[in-house]
Every structure is written in C-alpha cells, then in structure tokens.
Tab-separated table of C-alpha atoms in Angstrom:
chain	number	residue	atom	x	y	z
A	1	MET	CA	56.717	16.415	20.414
A	2	SER	CA	54.211	19.173	20.160
A	3	LEU	CA	52.854	18.699	16.689
A	4	PRO	CA	51.409	15.551	17.617
A	5	HIS	CA	49.330	17.506	20.845
A	6	ALA	CA	48.477	20.531	18.990
A	7	ILE	CA	46.886	18.259	16.056
A	8	LEU	CA	45.563	15.594	19.024
A	9	THR	CA	43.940	19.348	19.776
A	10	ALA	CA	42.749	20.800	16.910
A	11	LEU	CA	40.997	17.508	16.693
A	12	LEU	CA	39.170	17.550	19.917
A	13	GLU	CA	37.700	21.326	18.882
A	14	LYS	CA	36.383	19.343	16.050
A	15	PRO	CA	36.851	16.011	13.669
A	16	SER	CA	38.473	17.362	10.010
A	17	SER	CA	40.006	15.981	7.380
A	18	GLY	CA	44.193	16.373	7.026
A	19	LEU	CA	42.533	19.309	4.281
A	20	GLU	CA	41.147	21.759	7.089
A	21	LEU	CA	43.516	21.042	9.534
A	22	THR	CA	45.894	22.498	7.454
A	23	ARG	CA	43.659	25.323	7.188
A	24	ARG	CA	42.990	25.772	10.716
A	25	PHE	CA	46.442	25.339	11.066
A	26	ASP	CA	46.942	28.481	8.337
A	27	ARG	CA	44.122	30.438	10.047
A	28	SER	CA	44.711	30.123	14.249
A	29	ILE	CA	47.415	27.167	15.486
A	30	GLY	CA	49.816	27.958	13.337
A	31	TYR	CA	50.196	31.441	14.620
A	32	PHE	CA	51.778	30.410	17.018
A	33	TRP	CA	52.723	26.449	16.134
A	34	SER	CA	53.640	26.150	12.680
A	35	ALA	CA	53.650	22.771	10.614
A	36	THR	CA	53.673	22.199	6.932
A	37	HIS	CA	51.580	20.696	5.663
A	38	GLN	CA	53.233	17.451	4.971
A	39	GLN	CA	54.585	17.456	8.375
A	40	ILE	CA	50.387	17.422	9.443
A	41	TYR	CA	49.508	15.112	7.255
A	42	ARG	CA	53.179	12.622	8.244
A	43	GLU	CA	52.056	13.304	12.028
A	44	LEU	CA	48.031	11.989	10.919
A	45	GLY	CA	49.595	8.735	10.178
A	46	ARG	CA	51.813	7.758	13.086
A	47	LEU	CA	48.821	9.330	15.400
A	48	GLU	CA	46.378	6.944	13.459
A	49	ALA	CA	48.897	4.005	13.208
A	50	GLU	CA	49.441	4.489	17.652
A	51	GLY	CA	45.839	4.185	18.558
A	52	HIS	CA	45.341	7.500	18.989
A	53	ILE	CA	43.162	8.981	15.986
A	54	ARG	CA	40.849	7.281	13.991
A	55	THR	CA	39.704	7.889	10.565
A	56	LEU	CA	35.916	8.420	10.964
A	57	PRO	CA	33.752	5.884	8.342
A	58	THR	CA	32.558	7.223	5.740
A	59	GLU	CA	29.370	5.871	3.429
A	60	GLN	CA	31.245	6.404	-0.172
A	61	PRO	CA	34.133	4.502	-0.988
A	62	ALA	CA	37.192	5.449	0.330
A	63	ARG	CA	39.134	5.509	-2.903
A	64	GLY	CA	39.370	9.202	-3.917
A	65	GLN	CA	37.565	10.732	-0.669
A	66	LYS	CA	38.505	12.809	1.536
A	67	LYS	CA	39.566	11.337	5.463
A	68	SER	CA	37.902	12.872	8.352
A	69	TYR	CA	39.582	11.807	11.376
A	70	GLU	CA	38.825	12.090	15.229
A	71	VAL	CA	41.016	11.730	18.348
A	72	LEU	CA	40.105	8.491	20.380
A	73	PRO	CA	40.377	7.574	23.900
A	74	ALA	CA	44.138	6.929	23.963
A	75	GLY	CA	45.237	10.388	22.423
A	76	ARG	CA	42.561	12.169	24.592
A	77	ALA	CA	44.376	10.504	27.538
A	78	GLU	CA	48.120	11.618	26.167
A	79	LEU	CA	47.019	14.928	25.436
A	80	ALA	CA	45.892	15.046	29.200
A	81	ARG	CA	49.028	13.601	30.176
A	82	TRP	CA	51.008	15.721	28.301
A	83	THR	CA	48.943	19.023	29.318
A	84	ALA	CA	49.896	18.302	32.881
A	85	THR	CA	53.863	17.677	32.278
A	86	ALA	CA	55.647	19.972	33.796
A	87	GLN	CA	57.813	21.315	30.997
A	88	ASP	CA	61.083	24.461	31.225
A	89	PRO	CA	60.818	27.671	29.035
A	90	LYS	CA	63.185	27.330	25.966
A	91	PRO	CA	65.876	29.454	25.302
A	92	GLN	CA	65.509	32.958	23.119
A	93	ARG	CA	66.236	32.022	19.496
A	94	ASP	CA	66.683	34.974	17.416
A	95	THR	CA	68.515	35.807	14.465
A	96	LEU	CA	67.266	39.696	14.596
A	97	LEU	CA	68.416	39.383	18.014
A	98	LEU	CA	71.830	37.707	16.967
A	99	ARG	CA	72.413	40.600	13.650
A	100	LEU	CA	72.358	43.146	15.743
A	101	ARG	CA	74.904	41.563	18.228
A	102	ALA	CA	76.835	41.186	15.715
A	103	ALA	CA	76.152	44.082	14.089
A	104	ALA	CA	77.757	46.043	17.087
A	105	VAL	CA	80.871	44.368	15.631
A	106	VAL	CA	80.947	44.292	11.548
A	107	GLY	CA	78.459	47.999	11.286
A	108	THR	CA	74.962	48.219	10.510
A	109	GLU	CA	74.443	48.627	6.927
A	110	GLY	CA	71.274	47.152	5.680
A	111	LEU	CA	70.033	46.403	9.450
A	112	GLU	CA	67.829	49.384	10.255
A	113	ALA	CA	66.151	49.269	6.751
A	114	ASP	CA	65.213	45.789	7.678
A	115	LEU	CA	64.271	46.787	11.399
A	116	ARG	CA	61.827	49.426	10.208
A	117	ARG	CA	60.416	46.382	7.688
A	118	HIS	CA	60.013	43.850	10.860
A	119	LEU	CA	58.095	46.525	12.936
A	120	GLU	CA	55.724	46.873	9.750
A	121	LEU	CA	55.457	43.036	9.789
A	122	HIS	CA	54.819	42.494	13.499
A	123	ARG	CA	52.606	46.037	13.774
A	124	GLN	CA	50.183	43.875	10.732
A	125	GLN	CA	50.173	41.064	12.892
A	126	LEU	CA	48.960	42.840	15.693
A	127	ALA	CA	46.541	44.188	14.166
A	128	GLU	CA	45.284	41.169	13.094
A	129	TYR	CA	44.959	39.452	16.416
A	130	GLU	CA	43.677	42.401	17.834
A	131	GLU	CA	40.332	41.652	15.191
A	132	ILE	CA	40.819	38.269	16.219
A	133	GLU	CA	39.983	39.280	19.444
A	134	ARG	CA	37.110	41.655	18.392
A	135	ARG	CA	35.685	39.458	16.297
A	136	ASP	CA	35.858	35.995	18.465
A	137	PHE	CA	36.387	37.889	22.329
A	138	PRO	CA	33.374	39.765	22.922
A	139	PRO	CA	32.555	41.172	26.440
A	140	GLY	CA	30.652	38.244	28.137
A	141	LYS	CA	32.033	35.280	25.752
A	142	ASP	CA	33.965	33.972	29.171
A	143	ALA	CA	32.832	29.901	28.940
A	144	PRO	CA	35.893	28.335	30.321
A	145	GLU	CA	37.089	27.074	26.676
A	146	ASP	CA	37.094	30.395	25.185
A	147	ARG	CA	38.760	31.934	28.498
A	148	LEU	CA	41.687	29.473	27.711
A	149	ARG	CA	41.820	30.921	23.920
A	150	HIS	CA	41.528	34.214	24.949
A	151	LEU	CA	44.785	33.808	27.145
A	152	VAL	CA	46.657	32.532	24.011
A	153	LEU	CA	45.260	34.834	21.322
A	154	ARG	CA	46.067	37.306	24.392
A	155	ALA	CA	49.854	36.174	24.577
A	156	GLY	CA	50.153	37.003	21.019
A	157	ILE	CA	48.475	40.229	21.032
A	158	ASP	CA	51.654	41.322	24.211
A	159	LEU	CA	54.417	39.322	22.608
A	160	GLU	CA	53.593	41.568	19.460
A	161	SER	CA	52.901	44.620	21.386
A	162	PHE	CA	56.454	43.680	23.171
A	163	TRP	CA	58.045	43.688	19.029
A	164	THR	CA	56.459	46.739	17.583
A	165	ARG	CA	58.015	48.866	21.139
A	166	TRP	CA	61.330	47.533	20.974
A	167	LEU	CA	61.621	48.275	17.628
A	168	GLY	CA	60.534	51.106	17.881
A	169	GLN	CA	63.240	51.964	20.398
A	170	ALA	CA	66.067	50.373	18.178
A	171	LEU	CA	65.155	52.573	15.577
A	172	GLY	CA	65.533	55.317	18.147
A	173	GLU	CA	68.864	53.980	18.668
A	174	PHE	CA	69.948	53.651	15.134
A	175	GLY	CA	69.180	57.809	14.887
A	176	GLU	CA	71.780	58.288	17.323
A	177	LEU	CA	74.519	55.788	15.923
A	178	PRO	CA	77.494	58.057	14.151
A	179	GLU	CA	77.590	56.934	10.377
A	180	LYS	CA	80.010	54.510	9.952
C-alpha cells in the first residue's frame, strides 16, 4: 500500500510527469522505497482513477505530450490519513543473513568474497548519503520539512554505518574460522 503514498508525497513536493517521478525515485525516494517505472506509471493511473491526482491541463494537444500530475484534495487527505495511521515494524528479511546461517551447516565457500563485495557496496552507499547530507543539509537549514527530510537521510546513513561496521566484524570472524 505504500507506493501510492510515496507517489502522493513526491507529487505534493512537486507536480511532475511520470518520467520526472521515475527519475526522482531513482535519486531520492528510491533509496528507501524502490519502484520500477512500470509500477509508477500503473499507480499513477490508479491514483487518477480514484480521484487522488489529476493530469495538469496543457496548452498544447495531449497526443504525444508528456502528462504532468498534481495531487487533489482527496489525495492529500488520503496521505494525511495514512501518515497518521499506526503501523508495526516489518520483520527483517535479508538473504545475506540467511546465507550466513546456511553456511553454518554447509560451509562458507565463496561467502567471504561476497561479504567483501557487500562491504564495498555499503561503503559506497554511505559515501553517497554523506555527500547528499553535506550538499543538501548545511548547518542552519532547519525548516520543519528540511528537518524531516534530513531525518530520513540520517536513517539511511545510520543503516549504512551499521552494515559497514557489522560486515567488518563478520569478515573478522571469517579470518578466525578453521578452513573447511
């Protein structure tokens, strides 16, 4: 149910075309809620049919013209309702953790190299988030909407920091395991 709410959020921040939305998902919202271009376009159609968004009028004929969307009052009300609704945390599902558990019974061949690869990917993501923080959240940028957006980014930074620290520990353990 969260993809429509992610789209409503993005459109309330800035009315956009479907293409612009998919690009924004790739650069921001997609860091914590990913969606394919097809899913976004399909959801735009549903949101429009439900009366939550509308296509912005254009001065030129619509044929071949990209459509831009804006949120209607019903869409804003739905997003406010959803935001205020309590939700339980989702259980953790991570294939890397499951693979480590499986390695305890079948052996660790190939796993150490993949742990190193994961560590590098998390280091890269952490560096990207830290760069976004430096660029987009300088000291003194503390309007309420900026503070909430920064809080989301801090969650990403903290998660990537956790993974880089934990993967370092895991690789240390691998160094102490007997060969099988």
